[in-house]
């Protein structure tokens, strides 16, 4: 198997199709629930506000689910998951793993831990996730030392 071509930095890996679906469904759901709340004459003002609040809450959850990404630049990698963001130097990343059945990529770190990177997930676009994982692995192999220096 040939070595994948290194992407030009900075590069962002994210589940684009999943993100598009989540955001489209979120906007559609918010629009429909808000329209229903405004069209129903039997609802009080408080009930209408409750409907719209719930629609906003549901949209917020879908927005949160669309947040994951992995950004690689000259200095290292930033992993953005649902509620967390972690900055890693290249030397901190020992290996990039995407095994069959994994829901997303895992980064093995020099401190012995593993960090899930939800920005590369094979759920909807498996081939894209495999290409992204290989590209990130090639970047780690070309830029990292596999040992943490600080």
PDB file of C-alpha atoms in Angstrom:
ATOM      1  CA  UNK A   1       0.000   0.000   0.000  1.00  0.00           C
ATOM      2  CA  UNK A   2       1.368   3.416  -0.940  1.00  0.00           C
ATOM      3  CA  UNK A   3       1.900   6.190   1.586  1.00  0.00           C
ATOM      4  CA  UNK A   4      -0.955   8.730   1.404  1.00  0.00           C
ATOM      5  CA  UNK A   5      -0.053  12.206   0.195  1.00  0.00           C
ATOM      6  CA  UNK A   6       0.370  14.663   3.039  1.00  0.00           C
ATOM      7  CA  UNK A   7      -2.380  17.296   3.094  1.00  0.00           C
ATOM      8  CA  UNK A   8      -1.475  20.966   3.025  1.00  0.00           C
ATOM      9  CA  UNK A   9      -1.555  22.468   6.511  1.00  0.00           C
ATOM     10  CA  UNK A  10      -3.678  23.714   8.112  1.00  0.00           C
ATOM     11  CA  UNK A  11      -6.289  21.053   7.400  1.00  0.00           C
ATOM     12  CA  UNK A  12      -9.620  20.392   9.093  1.00  0.00           C
ATOM     13  CA  UNK A  13     -11.126  16.911   9.270  1.00  0.00           C
ATOM     14  CA  UNK A  14     -14.820  16.729  10.090  1.00  0.00           C
ATOM     15  CA  UNK A  15     -17.758  14.436   9.277  1.00  0.00           C
ATOM     16  CA  UNK A  16     -19.166  16.797   6.638  1.00  0.00           C
ATOM     17  CA  UNK A  17     -22.185  14.720   5.594  1.00  0.00           C
ATOM     18  CA  UNK A  18     -23.205  14.025   9.173  1.00  0.00           C
ATOM     19  CA  UNK A  19     -22.820  17.708   9.998  1.00  0.00           C
ATOM     20  CA  UNK A  20     -24.928  18.734   6.999  1.00  0.00           C
ATOM     21  CA  UNK A  21     -27.686  16.298   7.958  1.00  0.00           C
ATOM     22  CA  UNK A  22     -27.688  17.377  11.612  1.00  0.00           C
ATOM     23  CA  UNK A  23     -27.809  21.080  10.793  1.00  0.00           C
ATOM     24  CA  UNK A  24     -30.455  20.656   8.098  1.00  0.00           C
ATOM     25  CA  UNK A  25     -32.668  18.582  10.394  1.00  0.00           C
ATOM     26  CA  UNK A  26     -32.100  21.081  13.205  1.00  0.00           C
ATOM     27  CA  UNK A  27     -33.164  24.070  11.118  1.00  0.00           C
ATOM     28  CA  UNK A  28     -36.158  22.206   9.668  1.00  0.00           C
ATOM     29  CA  UNK A  29     -37.263  20.971  13.078  1.00  0.00           C
ATOM     30  CA  UNK A  30     -36.918  24.430  14.655  1.00  0.00           C
ATOM     31  CA  UNK A  31     -38.866  25.992  11.774  1.00  0.00           C
ATOM     32  CA  UNK A  32     -41.703  23.444  11.923  1.00  0.00           C
ATOM     33  CA  UNK A  33     -42.082  23.502  15.715  1.00  0.00           C
ATOM     34  CA  UNK A  34     -42.009  27.313  15.770  1.00  0.00           C
ATOM     35  CA  UNK A  35     -44.541  27.536  12.933  1.00  0.00           C
ATOM     36  CA  UNK A  36     -46.869  25.089  14.687  1.00  0.00           C
ATOM     37  CA  UNK A  37     -46.531  27.027  17.955  1.00  0.00           C
ATOM     38  CA  UNK A  38     -47.439  30.273  16.203  1.00  0.00           C
ATOM     39  CA  UNK A  39     -50.315  28.822  14.149  1.00  0.00           C
ATOM     40  CA  UNK A  40     -52.168  27.014  16.938  1.00  0.00           C
ATOM     41  CA  UNK A  41     -54.786  29.455  18.190  1.00  0.00           C
ATOM     42  CA  UNK A  42     -55.519  27.399  21.306  1.00  0.00           C
ATOM     43  CA  UNK A  43     -52.056  27.931  22.796  1.00  0.00           C
ATOM     44  CA  UNK A  44     -51.402  30.642  25.343  1.00  0.00           C
ATOM     45  CA  UNK A  45     -48.384  32.937  25.009  1.00  0.00           C
ATOM     46  CA  UNK A  46     -46.542  30.868  27.648  1.00  0.00           C
ATOM     47  CA  UNK A  47     -47.223  27.637  25.781  1.00  0.00           C
ATOM     48  CA  UNK A  48     -45.965  29.192  22.532  1.00  0.00           C
ATOM     49  CA  UNK A  49     -42.773  30.300  24.280  1.00  0.00           C
ATOM     50  CA  UNK A  50     -42.405  26.767  25.702  1.00  0.00           C
ATOM     51  CA  UNK A  51     -42.715  25.253  22.209  1.00  0.00           C
ATOM     52  CA  UNK A  52     -40.109  27.634  20.812  1.00  0.00           C
ATOM     53  CA  UNK A  53     -37.807  27.042  23.800  1.00  0.00           C
ATOM     54  CA  UNK A  54     -37.996  23.269  23.255  1.00  0.00           C
ATOM     55  CA  UNK A  55     -37.300  23.789  19.536  1.00  0.00           C
ATOM     56  CA  UNK A  56     -34.233  25.874  20.438  1.00  0.00           C
ATOM     57  CA  UNK A  57     -33.097  23.258  22.920  1.00  0.00           C
ATOM     58  CA  UNK A  58     -33.392  20.466  20.344  1.00  0.00           C
ATOM     59  CA  UNK A  59     -31.575  22.588  17.759  1.00  0.00           C
ATOM     60  CA  UNK A  60     -28.829  23.231  20.334  1.00  0.00           C
ATOM     61  CA  UNK A  61     -28.367  19.498  20.896  1.00  0.00           C
ATOM     62  CA  UNK A  62     -28.037  18.887  17.144  1.00  0.00           C
ATOM     63  CA  UNK A  63     -25.621  21.820  16.888  1.00  0.00           C
ATOM     64  CA  UNK A  64     -23.530  20.278  19.674  1.00  0.00           C
ATOM     65  CA  UNK A  65     -23.527  16.925  17.845  1.00  0.00           C
ATOM     66  CA  UNK A  66     -22.267  18.676  14.695  1.00  0.00           C
ATOM     67  CA  UNK A  67     -19.324  20.312  16.514  1.00  0.00           C
ATOM     68  CA  UNK A  68     -16.591  17.608  16.341  1.00  0.00           C
ATOM     69  CA  UNK A  69     -13.546  18.267  14.176  1.00  0.00           C
ATOM     70  CA  UNK A  70      -9.817  17.654  14.096  1.00  0.00           C
ATOM     71  CA  UNK A  71      -7.627  20.554  12.981  1.00  0.00           C
ATOM     72  CA  UNK A  72      -3.990  19.909  12.097  1.00  0.00           C
ATOM     73  CA  UNK A  73      -1.536  22.778  11.660  1.00  0.00           C
ATOM     74  CA  UNK A  74       2.225  23.293  11.733  1.00  0.00           C
ATOM     75  CA  UNK A  75       2.384  23.196  15.553  1.00  0.00           C
ATOM     76  CA  UNK A  76       0.098  20.243  16.238  1.00  0.00           C
ATOM     77  CA  UNK A  77      -3.463  19.020  16.366  1.00  0.00           C
ATOM     78  CA  UNK A  78      -6.589  20.434  17.973  1.00  0.00           C
ATOM     79  CA  UNK A  79      -9.286  17.854  18.749  1.00  0.00           C
ATOM     80  CA  UNK A  80     -12.756  19.323  19.204  1.00  0.00           C
ATOM     81  CA  UNK A  81     -15.293  16.829  20.537  1.00  0.00           C
ATOM     82  CA  UNK A  82     -18.857  17.443  21.735  1.00  0.00           C
ATOM     83  CA  UNK A  83     -18.047  19.534  24.786  1.00  0.00           C
ATOM     84  CA  UNK A  84     -14.253  19.564  24.942  1.00  0.00           C
ATOM     85  CA  UNK A  85     -11.316  20.975  23.006  1.00  0.00           C
ATOM     86  CA  UNK A  86      -7.781  19.665  23.428  1.00  0.00           C
ATOM     87  CA  UNK A  87      -4.600  20.955  21.856  1.00  0.00           C
ATOM     88  CA  UNK A  88      -1.811  18.436  21.212  1.00  0.00           C
ATOM     89  CA  UNK A  89       1.727  18.902  19.987  1.00  0.00           C
ATOM     90  CA  UNK A  90       2.740  16.531  17.207  1.00  0.00           C
ATOM     91  CA  UNK A  91       5.158  14.735  19.537  1.00  0.00           C
ATOM     92  CA  UNK A  92       2.325  13.877  21.939  1.00  0.00           C
ATOM     93  CA  UNK A  93       0.560  11.711  19.355  1.00  0.00           C
ATOM     94  CA  UNK A  94       2.041   8.233  19.083  1.00  0.00           C
ATOM     95  CA  UNK A  95      -0.515   6.617  16.766  1.00  0.00           C
ATOM     96  CA  UNK A  96      -3.776   7.237  14.900  1.00  0.00           C
ATOM     97  CA  UNK A  97      -6.200   4.301  15.097  1.00  0.00           C
ATOM     98  CA  UNK A  98      -9.384   3.599  13.158  1.00  0.00           C
ATOM     99  CA  UNK A  99     -10.085  -0.093  13.583  1.00  0.00           C
ATOM    100  CA  UNK A 100     -13.024  -1.940  12.010  1.00  0.00           C
ATOM    101  CA  UNK A 101     -16.078  -1.302  14.166  1.00  0.00           C
ATOM    102  CA  UNK A 102     -14.702   1.869  15.774  1.00  0.00           C
ATOM    103  CA  UNK A 103     -17.209   4.720  15.836  1.00  0.00           C
ATOM    104  CA  UNK A 104     -14.391   7.272  15.440  1.00  0.00           C
ATOM    105  CA  UNK A 105     -10.626   7.663  15.406  1.00  0.00           C
ATOM    106  CA  UNK A 106      -8.612   7.209  18.581  1.00  0.00           C
ATOM    107  CA  UNK A 107      -5.287   8.950  19.133  1.00  0.00           C
ATOM    108  CA  UNK A 108      -2.793   7.028  21.263  1.00  0.00           C
ATOM    109  CA  UNK A 109      -0.845   9.592  23.268  1.00  0.00           C
ATOM    110  CA  UNK A 110       2.670   9.546  24.645  1.00  0.00           C
ATOM    111  CA  UNK A 111       1.352   9.681  28.241  1.00  0.00           C
ATOM    112  CA  UNK A 112      -0.215   6.231  27.752  1.00  0.00           C
ATOM    113  CA  UNK A 113      -3.784   7.482  27.324  1.00  0.00           C
ATOM    114  CA  UNK A 114      -6.042   7.411  24.299  1.00  0.00           C
ATOM    115  CA  UNK A 115      -8.083  10.369  23.063  1.00  0.00           C
ATOM    116  CA  UNK A 116     -11.209   9.888  20.950  1.00  0.00           C
ATOM    117  CA  UNK A 117     -11.276  12.216  17.943  1.00  0.00           C
ATOM    118  CA  UNK A 118     -14.927  12.390  16.943  1.00  0.00           C
ATOM    119  CA  UNK A 119     -14.103  14.613  13.973  1.00  0.00           C
ATOM    120  CA  UNK A 120     -13.185  11.520  11.951  1.00  0.00           C
ATOM    121  CA  UNK A 121     -16.025   9.016  12.089  1.00  0.00           C
ATOM    122  CA  UNK A 122     -16.999   6.385   9.527  1.00  0.00           C
ATOM    123  CA  UNK A 123     -20.748   6.381  10.294  1.00  0.00           C
ATOM    124  CA  UNK A 124     -22.194   8.047   7.167  1.00  0.00           C
ATOM    125  CA  UNK A 125     -19.070   8.463   4.998  1.00  0.00           C
ATOM    126  CA  UNK A 126     -16.840   5.478   5.693  1.00  0.00           C
ATOM    127  CA  UNK A 127     -14.416   5.954   2.789  1.00  0.00           C
ATOM    128  CA  UNK A 128     -13.917   9.632   3.632  1.00  0.00           C
ATOM    129  CA  UNK A 129     -13.212   8.740   7.261  1.00  0.00           C
ATOM    130  CA  UNK A 130     -10.648   6.137   6.176  1.00  0.00           C
ATOM    131  CA  UNK A 131      -8.942   8.689   3.886  1.00  0.00           C
ATOM    132  CA  UNK A 132      -8.945  11.296   6.672  1.00  0.00           C
ATOM    133  CA  UNK A 133      -7.549   8.825   9.216  1.00  0.00           C
ATOM    134  CA  UNK A 134      -4.791   7.817   6.801  1.00  0.00           C
ATOM    135  CA  UNK A 135      -3.946  11.459   6.093  1.00  0.00           C
ATOM    136  CA  UNK A 136      -3.790  12.272   9.808  1.00  0.00           C
ATOM    137  CA  UNK A 137      -1.694   9.142  10.424  1.00  0.00           C
ATOM    138  CA  UNK A 138       0.732  10.207   7.669  1.00  0.00           C
ATOM    139  CA  UNK A 139       0.990  13.676   9.216  1.00  0.00           C
ATOM    140  CA  UNK A 140       1.686  12.184  12.654  1.00  0.00           C
ATOM    141  CA  UNK A 141       4.328   9.873  11.225  1.00  0.00           C
ATOM    142  CA  UNK A 142       6.029  12.683   9.326  1.00  0.00           C
ATOM    143  CA  UNK A 143       5.875  15.355  12.062  1.00  0.00           C
ATOM    144  CA  UNK A 144       5.737  13.532  15.371  1.00  0.00           C
ATOM    145  CA  UNK A 145       8.422  11.757  17.286  1.00  0.00           C
ATOM    146  CA  UNK A 146       6.085   9.601  19.316  1.00  0.00           C
ATOM    147  CA  UNK A 147       7.595  10.886  22.549  1.00  0.00           C
ATOM    148  CA  UNK A 148       6.483  13.869  24.545  1.00  0.00           C
ATOM    149  CA  UNK A 149       9.292  16.324  25.117  1.00  0.00           C
ATOM    150  CA  UNK A 150       7.652  18.641  27.594  1.00  0.00           C
TER     151      UNK A 150
END
